[in-house]
Amino acid sequence: MSRFLALIARDLRLVWRRPGDLGMVLAFFAIACVLFPLGIGPETNLLQRIAGGVLWCAALFAALLSLDRLFLADFEDGALDLLLAAPFPLEMAAVAKCVAHWLTTGLPLALLAPLLGVAFDLDGAGIAALCLGLLLGTPTLSLIGALAAALTLGARRGGALMALLALPLCVPTLIFGAGAVEAATTGEGLATHLGLLAALALMALATVPWAIAAALRQAGE
Amino acid sequence: MAPVLRVDALSCRRGMRRVVEGLSFALAGGETLLLSGRNGSGKTTLLRALALFVPAESGTITWRDRPVSEDPDGWRRDVAWLGHLDGLKGDLAAGENIAAAIHLQCGVAPSRAAIVEALERFGMAAAVDRPVRSLSAGQRRRVALARVALAGAPVWLLDEPLNALDSAAQAELTAALTHHAEAGGLAIVATHTPLDLPNARRLELAAP
Amino acid sequence: MSRPAANLHFLANPARFRRFVARVLPALWLVTAASLAGGLWLALVTAPVDYQQGHTVRIMFVHVPSAWLSMAGYALLAGLGASLLVWRHPLAALMARAAAPVGACFAAICLLTGSLWGKPMWGAWWVWDARLTSMLLLFFLYLGHIALTRAYDNPDRGDRAAAILALVGVVNVPVIKFSVDWWHTLHQPASVVKIGGPTIHPTILWPLLAMAAALLLLFVALVLMRTDSEIDRRRLELAERPS
């Protein structure tokens, strides 16, 4: 456990030393959301209806954008070797990396989202659904994204390939997350959507770390 | 002295090519093995197989009378690794890098005094709070060597440790290896440069 | 000893496979051609015209088996992936490499025929029907697998990365299907005509099964043929690669 926390602390410290990377992800999220009203028009009813989908898609892209360095930096500077050499399950190391990634991406995105929800004229229930949904859904995105990042270590055109691998697998999270916002704004219950998002996160947590570890071992050979 | 590390008929592949074939050797405590051979002769692959990064195609590695495949984490606890790459984070200070790596390897964070002392042995004590990105390639290599020395592992696996190092650092490495051997530790070192270690054993690799 | 010779063990198993393919494939092609002809005759000539869909219903005889085969193809990729990762079976890698584009083609055929069917039935080339959407996502999963397999200079690495992806993918396919169905019922209340039809009448069941069998044979023949040429290609790469 001490190793697990030390690994998270190391990654958090690395992000802290380069706050610009996090700022970039949040800025991307904001600008991507702002482009939709500019492209579609400022009609409030329409914006309100598409808000859930747009904000979730933008959050998904922003999370993907931040993933390319997740393992690539470790791969390029040899720190991945030290993870492989440590007497510590690689699956746990993968989860630690994902936790650090979520703390520095998913969490800030979820906290920024209400502000952007206001710009789309979401009501209080909608904003709460957006925020809760992102809190429950972004861990899944971190895990799936980390898998895509690990699978493409050392590949040609890694970035685009990573998106191609991750996006289809993120579809269920996107559907239930955006659905939660819609359900909240139309006055339906949220519990089912949020429950499904939590179920997806647990399923990803139970299965994906093994795949990430296997991919990292392959990259280390 | 009875061997503590035995390698029997080890074969491994790099990509689809078998580069180590049927290799056997045994080392007793306090012995240093210097690996040499042309580029592509499998030095790195052998070291990576010993570190369990590359699965052995066949053959066994036995550490203290137990195949390492039975207790890989026990073996990993006893191994300190230095690869081609230093494994240092440019944005972290030398001391932070060492602390994080040792914590991962040993399960406890080393004290600052211990880190400074280890860096001192490689002439890098002044860099303890300097970000690694501001160090030269040779200085980074020294920091990485200090990390290996501090891990306190009985087995060192070093891949071209002299990369980018000047002659002063070579002497420091030789001293560290001698010290390690006197304490009963093992080292397997792949190197092109002949090291001044009169008692070291040498193994010339040739790709099959 | 020459360099490729050092890797003969790698081809030892495929050698037996190649003898098998050389013996079976010509006959398999004949049977495939005959059953395709028979299936098409049943589907295009003897199957009755649907009172609602007219001749358009005949598209189903290609559309539905293609959907089945593309799903089965992905399961095959996962099975081959498991056998590569667990038993390090070299033939599994080459077969997955050969099978993925074939499966992707069947998914594409399914999407194209769905679109052709949709124009007269729905009045649009593309409707976000739940099944078509799931198939589109499966198509993307195939594309990811194909791209990952070919993204590495060391083909072995690509094969094994894609094997992991196929295993994760096959676990997620039912989840994706469920989520898309959920999404569809939320956004579009039951459509009048569902692609695939609600019930299958025996007069169209037999043509459907015949076409499914014929396309399955085609799938198998294509995969065997392509695996055989993948072996050739891998052998060439091994011979050409510098040490």
XYZ file of C-alpha atoms in Angstrom:
672
model
C 0.000 0.000 0.000
C 2.861 2.309 0.802
C 4.274 1.681 -2.679
C 0.856 2.340 -4.193
C 0.584 5.716 -2.482
C 4.196 6.581 -3.263
C 3.553 5.985 -6.937
C 0.453 8.207 -6.883
C 2.407 10.871 -5.011
C 5.197 10.754 -7.578
C 2.784 11.210 -10.488
C 0.895 13.983 -8.722
C 4.167 15.756 -8.045
C 5.093 15.448 -11.721
C 1.800 17.044 -12.742
C 2.289 19.720 -10.096
C 5.660 20.615 -11.615
C 4.004 21.163 -14.970
C 0.619 22.704 -14.208
C 0.423 23.864 -17.804
C -0.448 20.345 -18.973
C -3.501 20.245 -16.729
C -4.422 23.801 -17.703
C -4.263 22.793 -21.342
C -6.681 19.916 -20.828
C -9.162 22.117 -18.990
C -8.799 24.857 -21.593
C -9.429 22.326 -24.337
C -12.549 21.143 -22.528
C -13.845 24.690 -22.199
C -13.101 25.763 -25.772
C -14.551 22.565 -27.235
C -17.796 23.181 -25.323
C -17.913 26.818 -26.367
C -17.543 25.913 -30.044
C -20.914 24.151 -30.106
C -23.105 27.181 -29.411
C -20.963 29.094 -31.906
C -21.500 26.401 -34.524
C -25.134 25.665 -33.811
C -26.504 29.002 -32.703
C -27.421 30.474 -29.348
C -30.996 29.162 -29.149
C -31.410 28.287 -25.473
C -33.855 25.400 -25.850
C -31.649 23.601 -28.328
C -28.501 24.156 -26.262
C -30.236 22.907 -23.152
C -31.229 19.729 -24.965
C -27.793 18.936 -26.358
C -25.851 20.090 -23.276
C -25.390 16.615 -21.755
C -24.107 15.083 -24.958
C -21.846 17.975 -25.876
C -20.282 18.348 -22.431
C -19.720 14.604 -22.143
C -18.160 14.313 -25.603
C -15.883 17.269 -24.869
C -14.878 15.752 -21.519
C -14.152 12.445 -23.259
C -11.899 14.122 -25.830
C -10.176 16.185 -23.153
C -9.494 13.060 -21.090
C -8.078 11.307 -24.167
C -5.887 14.290 -24.957
C -4.213 14.005 -21.563
C -3.459 10.303 -21.935
C -0.663 10.312 -24.446
C 1.957 11.093 -21.780
C 0.542 8.707 -19.165
C 2.856 5.810 -19.947
C 4.821 7.210 -22.864
C 6.977 9.415 -20.617
C 7.798 6.418 -18.406
C 8.483 4.341 -21.501
C 10.869 6.902 -22.962
C 12.874 7.736 -19.850
C 13.190 4.168 -18.526
C 10.931 4.637 -15.485
C 8.725 1.867 -16.881
C 11.636 -0.539 -16.360
C 11.686 0.427 -12.688
C 7.950 -0.332 -12.426
C 8.564 -3.725 -14.030
C 11.548 -4.400 -11.806
C 9.772 -3.493 -8.570
C 8.500 -6.278 -6.284
C 5.018 -4.863 -6.656
C 2.113 -6.188 -8.759
C 2.078 -4.354 -12.060
C -1.735 -4.379 -11.936
C -1.575 -2.291 -8.766
C 0.941 0.036 -10.373
C -1.458 0.439 -13.308
C -4.309 1.304 -10.932
C -2.070 3.806 -9.120
C -1.227 5.489 -12.416
C -4.942 5.618 -13.278
C -5.823 7.093 -9.866
C -3.210 9.802 -10.339
C -4.521 10.441 -13.840
C -8.099 10.665 -12.613
C -7.158 13.048 -9.795
C -5.470 15.345 -12.286
C -7.946 15.013 -15.163
C -11.333 13.478 -14.392
C -11.786 15.282 -11.106
C -10.875 18.762 -12.411
C -13.075 18.172 -15.470
C -16.004 17.220 -13.243
C -15.434 20.331 -11.134
C -15.194 22.620 -14.150
C -18.227 21.095 -15.879
C -20.900 22.917 -13.775
C -19.513 26.244 -14.971
C -19.897 25.167 -18.568
C -23.303 23.662 -17.778
C -24.434 27.145 -16.800
C -23.329 28.385 -20.204
C -25.674 25.815 -21.746
C -28.477 26.991 -19.457
C -28.716 23.694 -17.579
C -30.861 23.859 -14.464
C -29.663 22.809 -11.010
C -30.725 19.178 -11.423
C -29.010 18.977 -14.796
C -25.789 20.418 -13.418
C -25.847 18.039 -10.468
C -26.386 15.106 -12.852
C -23.531 16.299 -15.056
C -21.141 16.683 -12.146
C -22.068 13.391 -10.452
C -22.053 11.569 -13.766
C -18.570 12.837 -14.587
C -17.324 11.904 -11.123
C -18.590 8.343 -11.600
C -17.804 8.045 -15.309
C -14.346 9.578 -15.677
C -12.605 6.759 -13.725
C -13.789 4.393 -16.473
C -12.425 6.762 -19.102
C -9.073 6.901 -17.264
C -8.859 3.104 -17.133
C -9.848 2.525 -20.756
C -7.646 5.374 -21.900
C -4.727 4.006 -19.911
C -5.189 0.660 -21.631
C -5.157 2.332 -25.040
C -2.050 4.284 -24.018
C -0.304 1.124 -22.820
C -1.221 -0.827 -25.949
C 0.197 1.841 -28.242
C 3.570 2.287 -26.482
C 6.197 2.287 -29.172
C 3.646 2.160 -31.976
C 3.717 4.338 -35.054
C 1.067 7.106 -35.040
C 0.409 6.340 -31.376
C -1.871 9.302 -30.685
C -4.483 8.761 -33.385
C -4.366 5.020 -32.867
C -4.988 5.502 -29.153
C -8.189 7.419 -29.871
C -9.351 4.745 -32.317
C -8.839 2.050 -29.673
C -10.341 3.924 -26.738
C -13.373 5.678 -28.204
C -15.550 2.645 -29.092
C -14.942 1.224 -25.619
C -15.983 4.531 -24.032
C -19.387 4.536 -25.752
C -21.367 2.975 -22.854
C -20.000 5.550 -20.394
C -20.849 8.352 -22.804
C -24.392 7.048 -23.297
C -25.201 6.690 -19.621
C -23.432 9.913 -18.669
C -25.196 12.034 -21.252
C -28.409 10.133 -20.499
C -28.152 11.112 -16.837
C -28.119 14.805 -17.733
C -31.086 14.379 -20.029
C -33.003 12.368 -17.448
C -32.361 15.065 -14.847
C -33.521 17.917 -17.071
C -36.710 16.077 -18.057
C -37.406 15.345 -14.413
C -36.847 11.589 -14.499
C -34.906 9.791 -11.817
C -31.134 9.764 -11.957
C -30.480 6.673 -9.917
C -30.508 4.182 -12.808
C -28.047 6.143 -14.920
C -25.675 6.839 -12.073
C -25.936 3.245 -10.932
C -25.026 2.050 -14.411
C -22.088 4.463 -14.557
C -20.852 3.137 -11.218
C -21.314 -0.432 -12.474
C -19.270 0.349 -15.579
C -16.526 1.858 -13.428
C -16.425 -1.197 -11.169
C -16.381 -3.528 -14.153
C -13.528 -1.573 -15.701
C -11.648 -1.593 -12.390
C -12.066 -5.360 -12.137
C -10.937 -6.183 -15.667
C -8.868 -3.424 -17.265
C -5.844 -3.286 -14.866
C -4.888 -6.820 -15.871
C -4.983 -5.856 -19.513
C -2.939 -2.706 -18.821
C -0.352 -4.736 -16.921
C -0.132 -7.268 -19.758
C 0.311 -4.446 -22.266
C 3.028 -2.820 -20.137
C 4.882 -6.128 -19.850
C 4.796 -6.450 -23.627
C 6.128 -2.921 -23.993
C 8.980 -3.774 -21.605
C 10.170 -6.825 -23.532
C 31.963 -20.952 -2.222
C 28.624 -22.366 -3.323
C 26.880 -20.509 -6.126
C 23.822 -18.449 -5.120
C 22.722 -17.545 -8.635
C 22.544 -20.281 -11.257
C 21.466 -19.856 -14.847
C 20.819 -23.127 -16.682
C 20.370 -23.511 -20.428
C 18.694 -20.122 -20.740
C 17.270 -19.217 -24.148
C 15.397 -16.056 -24.955
C 14.254 -14.148 -27.956
C 14.360 -10.525 -28.936
C 11.374 -9.914 -31.175
C 11.189 -13.094 -33.181
C 14.895 -13.832 -33.144
C 16.556 -16.031 -30.577
C 19.577 -14.105 -29.328
C 20.472 -16.060 -26.198
C 20.655 -19.798 -26.643
C 21.401 -22.423 -24.052
C 23.399 -20.115 -21.812
C 24.553 -21.449 -18.441
C 26.630 -19.897 -15.685
C 26.726 -19.767 -11.902
C 27.842 -17.009 -9.571
C 28.770 -17.161 -5.921
C 28.344 -14.303 -3.474
C 30.847 -11.520 -4.046
C 31.379 -12.333 -7.707
C 31.102 -9.858 -10.554
C 30.335 -11.007 -14.073
C 31.262 -8.737 -16.965
C 29.323 -9.399 -20.161
C 30.896 -8.460 -23.435
C 30.146 -9.144 -27.059
C 29.357 -7.308 -30.245
C 26.249 -5.179 -30.701
C 23.277 -7.479 -31.082
C 24.960 -10.352 -29.303
C 22.210 -10.402 -26.690
C 23.780 -8.642 -23.692
C 20.750 -6.460 -23.110
C 18.327 -9.291 -23.793
C 20.137 -11.486 -21.278
C 20.024 -8.772 -18.623
C 16.353 -8.096 -19.335
C 15.652 -11.811 -19.088
C 17.439 -11.926 -15.725
C 15.321 -8.970 -14.585
C 12.235 -10.939 -15.770
C 11.242 -8.288 -18.320
C 11.718 -10.736 -21.173
C 10.226 -14.175 -20.551
C 12.749 -16.944 -20.975
C 11.882 -19.268 -23.815
C 13.457 -22.141 -21.959
C 15.914 -22.698 -19.147
C 15.838 -21.679 -15.512
C 17.242 -18.991 -13.280
C 17.824 -20.182 -9.716
C 18.384 -17.752 -6.864
C 19.329 -19.169 -3.466
C 18.262 -22.694 -4.474
C 14.863 -21.615 -5.689
C 13.771 -21.029 -9.298
C 12.903 -17.355 -9.626
C 9.739 -18.299 -11.495
C 8.391 -19.660 -8.208
C 8.868 -16.406 -6.338
C 9.399 -13.601 -8.854
C 8.741 -10.834 -6.330
C 11.296 -12.308 -3.913
C 13.863 -12.152 -6.709
C 12.811 -8.633 -7.721
C 13.312 -7.497 -4.114
C 16.924 -8.656 -4.350
C 17.689 -7.051 -7.696
C 18.697 -3.481 -8.461
C 18.292 -2.576 -12.110
C 20.011 -0.025 -14.282
C 19.105 -0.171 -17.970
C 20.221 1.750 -21.025
C 17.887 4.508 -19.905
C 18.422 6.152 -16.548
C 14.799 5.899 -15.396
C 14.900 9.443 -14.038
C 12.131 12.023 -14.276
C 13.423 15.298 -15.646
C 10.936 17.361 -13.654
C 11.895 15.838 -10.312
C 15.029 16.667 -8.357
C 17.752 14.023 -8.179
C 16.862 13.329 -4.534
C 13.134 13.048 -5.303
C 13.871 10.661 -8.139
C 15.927 8.422 -5.910
C 13.407 8.590 -3.070
C 10.507 7.612 -5.347
C 12.422 4.757 -6.976
C 13.734 3.355 -3.696
C 10.271 3.583 -2.153
C 8.889 1.536 -5.033
C 11.714 -0.990 -4.802
C 12.042 -1.361 -1.023
C 8.618 -0.326 0.257
C 9.977 2.462 2.462
C 11.254 5.905 1.579
C 14.968 6.399 2.306
C 16.089 9.203 4.600
C 17.453 12.353 3.051
C 20.810 11.743 4.707
C 21.049 8.322 3.062
C 20.214 9.800 -0.327
C 22.833 12.527 0.030
C 25.395 9.968 1.105
C 24.665 7.746 -1.894
C 24.885 10.728 -4.238
C 28.122 11.753 -2.564
C 29.726 8.457 -3.541
C 29.213 9.422 -7.159
C 30.100 13.051 -6.670
C 26.554 14.280 -7.058
C 25.614 15.402 -3.532
C 25.259 18.983 -4.706
C 22.552 17.960 -7.184
C 20.173 16.507 -4.601
C 17.686 19.357 -5.013
C 18.376 20.138 -8.637
C 15.861 18.987 -11.236
C 17.339 16.172 -13.269
C 16.448 17.971 -16.500
C 19.214 20.495 -15.706
C 21.884 17.777 -15.387
C 24.165 16.518 -18.142
C 23.861 12.978 -19.503
C 26.871 11.851 -17.472
C 25.533 13.454 -14.300
C 22.204 11.687 -14.765
C 24.011 8.405 -15.148
C 25.753 9.050 -11.838
C 22.431 9.788 -10.147
C 21.061 6.531 -11.543
C 24.109 4.668 -10.208
C 23.581 6.244 -6.790
C 20.034 4.882 -6.893
C 21.344 1.382 -7.583
C 23.856 1.632 -4.740
C 21.221 2.894 -2.298
C 18.723 0.115 -3.045
C 20.837 -2.257 -0.948
C 19.975 -5.186 -3.188
C 22.370 -8.160 -3.244
C 22.183 -8.430 -7.043
C 23.007 -5.602 -9.428
C 22.064 -5.816 -13.088
C 23.750 -3.000 -14.977
C 23.414 -2.418 -18.705
C 26.230 -0.248 -20.059
C 26.619 1.675 -16.802
C 29.528 3.640 -18.217
C 27.427 5.238 -20.929
C 28.258 8.956 -21.036
C 30.525 8.665 -17.979
C 33.963 10.267 -17.724
C 37.025 8.497 -16.320
C 36.476 9.856 -12.797
C 33.033 8.295 -12.738
C 34.512 5.040 -14.031
C 36.739 4.948 -10.995
C 33.759 5.617 -8.753
C 31.803 2.816 -10.383
C 34.752 0.442 -10.001
C 34.981 1.403 -6.342
C 31.249 0.877 -5.865
C 31.370 -2.529 -7.566
C 34.359 -3.570 -5.433
C 32.598 -2.412 -2.288
C 29.443 -4.289 -3.335
C 31.442 -7.464 -3.990
C 33.269 -7.208 -0.669
C 29.885 -7.028 1.050
C 29.013 -10.328 -0.646
C 26.885 -8.835 -3.426
C 26.627 -10.042 -7.007
C 26.818 -7.889 -10.090
C 26.226 -8.690 -13.727
C 27.451 -5.850 -15.896
C 27.190 -5.505 -19.658
C 29.909 -3.202 -20.836
C 32.066 -2.375 -23.828
C 34.653 -0.571 -21.758
C 37.029 -2.832 -19.844
C 36.552 -2.193 -16.122
C 39.497 -2.401 -13.779
C 38.179 -5.294 -11.717
C 40.897 -7.960 -11.457
C 38.669 -10.497 -9.717
C 35.722 -10.157 -12.061
C 34.676 -13.053 -14.261
C 34.117 -12.392 -17.920
C 31.606 -13.828 -20.348
C 31.761 -13.182 -24.064
C 28.384 -13.503 -25.718
C 27.922 -14.453 -29.341
C 24.504 -14.568 -30.921
C 23.532 -18.096 -31.968
C 23.529 -21.725 -39.660
C 21.580 -19.082 -41.550
C 19.450 -16.699 -39.558
C 16.002 -17.865 -40.716
C 17.026 -21.418 -39.939
C 17.474 -20.436 -36.320
C 13.767 -19.715 -36.272
C 12.603 -22.929 -37.878
C 10.823 -23.894 -34.688
C 8.593 -20.924 -35.369
C 7.459 -22.396 -38.648
C 7.349 -26.021 -37.609
C 3.754 -25.857 -36.574
C 2.629 -23.715 -39.501
C 4.227 -26.218 -41.885
C 1.627 -28.807 -40.950
C -1.063 -26.171 -41.253
C 0.107 -25.338 -44.764
C -0.040 -28.958 -45.903
C -3.559 -29.100 -44.526
C -4.577 -25.884 -46.292
C -3.052 -26.979 -49.590
C -5.114 -30.159 -49.473
C -8.404 -28.676 -48.265
C -8.602 -25.221 -49.793
C -9.363 -26.104 -53.463
C -12.231 -28.359 -52.434
C -13.436 -25.746 -49.955
C -13.558 -23.094 -52.684
C -15.659 -25.425 -54.880
C -18.115 -26.134 -52.072
C -18.253 -22.430 -51.217
C -18.990 -21.442 -54.798
C -21.671 -24.107 -55.117
C -23.374 -23.204 -51.868
C -23.213 -19.485 -52.650
C -24.886 -20.174 -55.986
C -27.509 -22.324 -54.311
C -28.069 -19.842 -51.502
C -28.390 -16.905 -53.868
C -30.838 -18.847 -56.025
C -32.979 -19.611 -52.974
C -32.713 -16.031 -51.731
C -33.244 -14.184 -54.993
C -35.584 -16.511 -56.882
C -37.552 -18.854 -54.674
C -38.007 -16.754 -51.526
C -41.397 -15.035 -51.522
C -41.806 -11.299 -51.848
C -42.646 -9.664 -48.511
C -46.076 -7.993 -48.489
C -44.633 -5.019 -46.656
C -41.073 -4.775 -47.869
C -41.369 -6.092 -51.445
C -38.169 -7.279 -53.090
C -36.162 -5.247 -50.592
C -36.526 -8.110 -48.154
C -33.988 -10.063 -50.201
C -31.242 -7.766 -48.878
C -31.825 -9.497 -45.524
C -30.368 -12.721 -46.885
C -26.978 -11.044 -47.108
C -27.414 -8.520 -44.334
C -28.325 -10.845 -41.471
C -25.659 -13.549 -42.085
C -23.042 -10.812 -42.462
C -24.001 -9.471 -39.048
C -23.750 -12.955 -37.557
C -20.394 -13.610 -39.166
C -18.866 -10.304 -38.150
C -19.880 -10.968 -34.540
C -18.588 -14.544 -34.707
C -15.425 -13.180 -36.328
C -14.762 -10.912 -33.369
C -15.281 -13.823 -30.980
C -12.787 -15.747 -33.129
C -10.268 -12.905 -32.748
C -10.685 -13.067 -28.980
C -10.232 -16.850 -28.989
C -7.110 -16.527 -31.127
C -5.881 -13.759 -28.858
C -6.275 -15.977 -25.801
C -4.444 -18.835 -27.486
C -1.613 -16.465 -28.454
C -1.268 -14.922 -24.994
C -1.761 -18.092 -22.965
C -0.107 -20.754 -25.106
C 2.008 -18.468 -27.301
C 0.642 -20.283 -30.320
C 2.397 -18.662 -33.308
C -0.288 -19.694 -35.774
C -2.955 -17.892 -33.721
C -1.219 -14.561 -34.323
C -1.095 -15.064 -38.057
C -4.679 -16.258 -38.204
C -5.908 -13.236 -36.201
C -3.956 -11.005 -38.575
C -5.676 -12.754 -41.480
C -9.165 -12.894 -39.971
C -9.600 -9.312 -38.741
C -9.933 -7.682 -42.182
C -12.335 -10.423 -43.280
C -14.516 -9.806 -40.223
C -14.327 -6.070 -40.831
C -15.462 -6.627 -44.426
C -18.488 -8.579 -43.256
C -19.307 -5.780 -40.801
C -18.971 -3.288 -43.667
C -21.215 -5.426 -45.897
C -23.736 -5.550 -43.085
C -23.656 -1.748 -42.771
C -23.865 -1.191 -46.535
C -26.763 -3.588 -47.017
C -28.466 -2.067 -43.984
C -28.117 1.310 -45.626
C -29.459 -0.010 -48.976
C -32.399 -1.532 -47.129
C -32.961 1.628 -45.102
C -33.357 3.961 -48.087
C -36.656 2.446 -49.353
C -37.884 1.399 -45.899
C -37.005 4.415 -43.798
C -36.475 6.943 -46.550
C -32.906 7.587 -45.437
C -29.547 5.993 -46.143
C -28.689 5.971 -42.505
C -30.956 5.745 -39.494
C -29.607 5.412 -35.976
C -31.168 2.011 -35.548
C -29.865 0.199 -32.468
C -28.569 -2.832 -34.360
C -26.925 -0.790 -37.094
C -25.289 1.453 -34.509
C -23.929 -1.523 -32.584
C -22.620 -2.932 -35.845
C -20.941 0.388 -36.632
C -19.180 0.289 -33.264
C -18.140 -3.318 -33.898
C -16.721 -2.134 -37.214
C -14.654 0.462 -35.341
C -13.448 -2.222 -32.911
C -12.284 -4.195 -35.942
C -10.529 -1.138 -37.363
C -8.718 -0.616 -34.062
C -7.601 -4.241 -34.043
C -6.358 -4.073 -37.626
C -4.541 -0.776 -37.053
C -2.923 -1.970 -33.821
C -1.758 -5.226 -35.406
C 0.054 -3.271 -38.085
C 1.319 -0.365 -35.973
C 4.617 -1.896 -34.853
C 7.907 -2.445 -36.599
C 8.098 -5.746 -34.750
C 5.022 -7.636 -36.008
C 5.118 -9.940 -33.005
C 4.487 -7.011 -30.692
C 1.525 -5.835 -32.773
C 0.023 -9.309 -32.732
C 0.152 -9.551 -28.963
C -1.097 -6.010 -28.320
C -4.043 -6.705 -30.631
C -4.679 -9.958 -28.771
C -5.150 -8.027 -25.517
C -7.414 -5.564 -27.308
C -9.554 -8.378 -28.724
C -10.007 -9.903 -25.273
C -10.991 -6.588 -23.711
C -13.187 -5.870 -26.722
C -15.075 -9.122 -26.549
C -15.931 -8.468 -22.894
C -17.171 -5.022 -23.827
C -19.195 -5.929 -26.925
C -22.252 -7.023 -24.874
C -21.941 -3.899 -22.715
C -21.791 -1.684 -25.793
C -24.768 -3.540 -27.285
C -26.754 -3.099 -24.076
C -25.930 0.589 -23.817
C -26.815 1.256 -27.442
C -30.156 -0.569 -27.052
C -30.838 1.501 -23.955
C -29.911 4.694 -25.766
C -32.142 3.754 -28.686
C -35.247 3.019 -26.636
C -34.765 6.342 -24.863
C -34.470 8.399 -28.007
C -36.588 6.635 -30.603
C -39.777 4.866 -29.617
C -40.242 1.527 -31.401
C -40.016 1.898 -35.166
C -42.651 0.431 -37.431
C -40.347 -1.809 -39.399
C -37.384 -3.193 -37.569
C -34.388 -4.265 -39.529
C -34.204 -8.048 -39.451
C -37.952 -8.380 -39.090
C -39.906 -9.345 -36.012
C -40.702 -12.957 -36.924
C -39.127 -15.231 -39.461
C -41.424 -17.253 -41.656
C -40.210 -20.721 -42.719
C -40.294 -19.730 -46.392
C -37.560 -17.221 -45.731
C -35.841 -19.196 -42.992
C -34.377 -21.750 -45.402
C -32.906 -19.240 -47.836
C -31.522 -17.363 -44.845
C -29.866 -20.458 -43.412
C -28.530 -21.423 -46.831
C -26.957 -18.018 -47.302
C -25.581 -18.098 -43.770
C -23.941 -21.462 -44.460
C -22.545 -20.259 -47.787
C -21.128 -17.067 -46.287
C -19.682 -19.019 -43.372
C -17.868 -21.247 -45.846
C -16.655 -18.130 -47.644
C -15.431 -16.707 -44.341
C -13.522 -19.882 -43.496
C -12.021 -20.167 -46.966
C -10.884 -16.534 -46.940
C -9.351 -16.827 -43.481
C -7.482 -20.021 -44.379
C -6.207 -18.536 -47.612
C -5.111 -15.313 -45.956
C -3.453 -17.138 -43.049
C -1.479 -19.141 -45.563
C -0.216 -15.986 -47.246
C 0.520 -14.382 -43.856
C 2.853 -17.320 -43.183
C 4.637 -16.566 -46.460
C 4.891 -12.917 -45.607
C 6.243 -13.576 -42.101
C 8.796 -15.994 -43.525
C 9.977 -13.372 -45.986
C 10.244 -10.748 -43.262
C 12.316 -13.084 -41.134
C 14.645 -13.814 -44.025
C 15.067 -10.159 -44.954
C 15.497 -8.703 -41.523
C 19.041 -7.803 -40.579
C 20.315 -9.301 -37.355
